[in-house]
Amino acid sequence: MSELIYYDLKQAAGMAPSLSTQVARELGRRIVAGTYESGSLIDDETALTKRYQVSKVVIRDAVKILVSKGLLDVRRGIGTKVRSRNHWVIWDDDVLAWHLSAPPNKDFLRQLMDIRLAFEPKAARWAAERATEEDIVEIDKACFRMENENGSVEDYIVADALFHRTVLLAARNEFLKAMEGVIYSALLVSIRITNRDPRNNADSIPFHRAVYNAIASRDGDLAESLTQELLSDARHRLSEKVT
């Protein structure tokens, strides 16, 4: 799954990225992939300028972007060092997206699923309790889109991601809005690992419709338990692929 799909889901595709952003993304992918190991020094400014055929100003701005995301640390007289993962701004959209270009990381995926299981069942409960009629309509539309998506696997994944997003928004909790990037990353990484069309999982679509029905019926208990079951099944299928 391409990280471009992630950016599309985040509605970040409208403006072409600047040169400094492009360089930052290329370096960021290498750091997340482990090409640059934690504690190592990246190439110096002159070498990066030659590699990417850009000015030193562009390189400096790219480094500043990665410093702000916790991936790099600049030390005068020493160089620019890759920071360990515990310093990364892991919720950052770029950091989440760059994992899609990196080799599968079992611990990262496990943690993504842990977060989803911790928050999404509660979000479904709150959606059942707090959703407006407009929210209910949007969840229904998202579910209908999943049920009728016969195009590419990417299109189906977008429909699936948007379903979960509408449930989060219907929970009427501003903090949950920050969760959507985790959902997108988890879905895209999962499909990449399982290497399958998720529509072949016969239980998935009816399960999503059941969650919608529970929310529309204002049954918080059922919405929470169904979402818990849905995500637990997804985690189980992933655990069979990742050892």
Coordinates of C-alpha atoms in Angstrom, one line a residue, residues 1-3 25 28-35 85 88 94-106 108 185 188-189 192-193:
M1 CA 0.0 0.0 0.0
S2 CA 1.4 3.3 -1.0
E3 CA 1.9 6.1 1.5
R25 CA 10.3 12.6 3.3
G28 CA 12.4 10.2 6.9
R29 CA 11.6 7.0 5.0
R30 CA 15.3 5.9 5.3
I31 CA 15.3 6.6 9.0
V32 CA 12.0 4.7 9.7
A33 CA 13.2 1.9 7.5
G34 CA 16.4 1.6 9.5
T35 CA 18.7 2.5 6.7
R85 CA 12.3 5.7 18.3
W88 CA 9.9 10.2 17.5
D94 CA 4.5 11.8 8.1
V95 CA 6.0 9.3 10.6
L96 CA 2.9 7.1 10.3
A97 CA 3.0 7.3 6.5
W98 CA 6.7 6.5 6.3
H99 CA 6.1 3.2 8.0
L100 CA 4.2 2.1 4.8
S101 CA 7.5 2.3 2.9
A102 CA 9.5 0.5 5.5
P103 CA 9.9 -3.2 6.1
P104 CA 7.1 -4.6 8.3
N105 CA 7.7 -3.8 11.9
K106 CA 5.9 -6.4 14.2
F108 CA 4.8 -1.1 15.5
S185 CA -1.8 3.5 9.0
L188 CA -2.7 0.1 5.0
V189 CA 0.1 -1.8 6.8
R192 CA 0.4 -4.9 2.8
I193 CA 1.3 -7.7 5.2

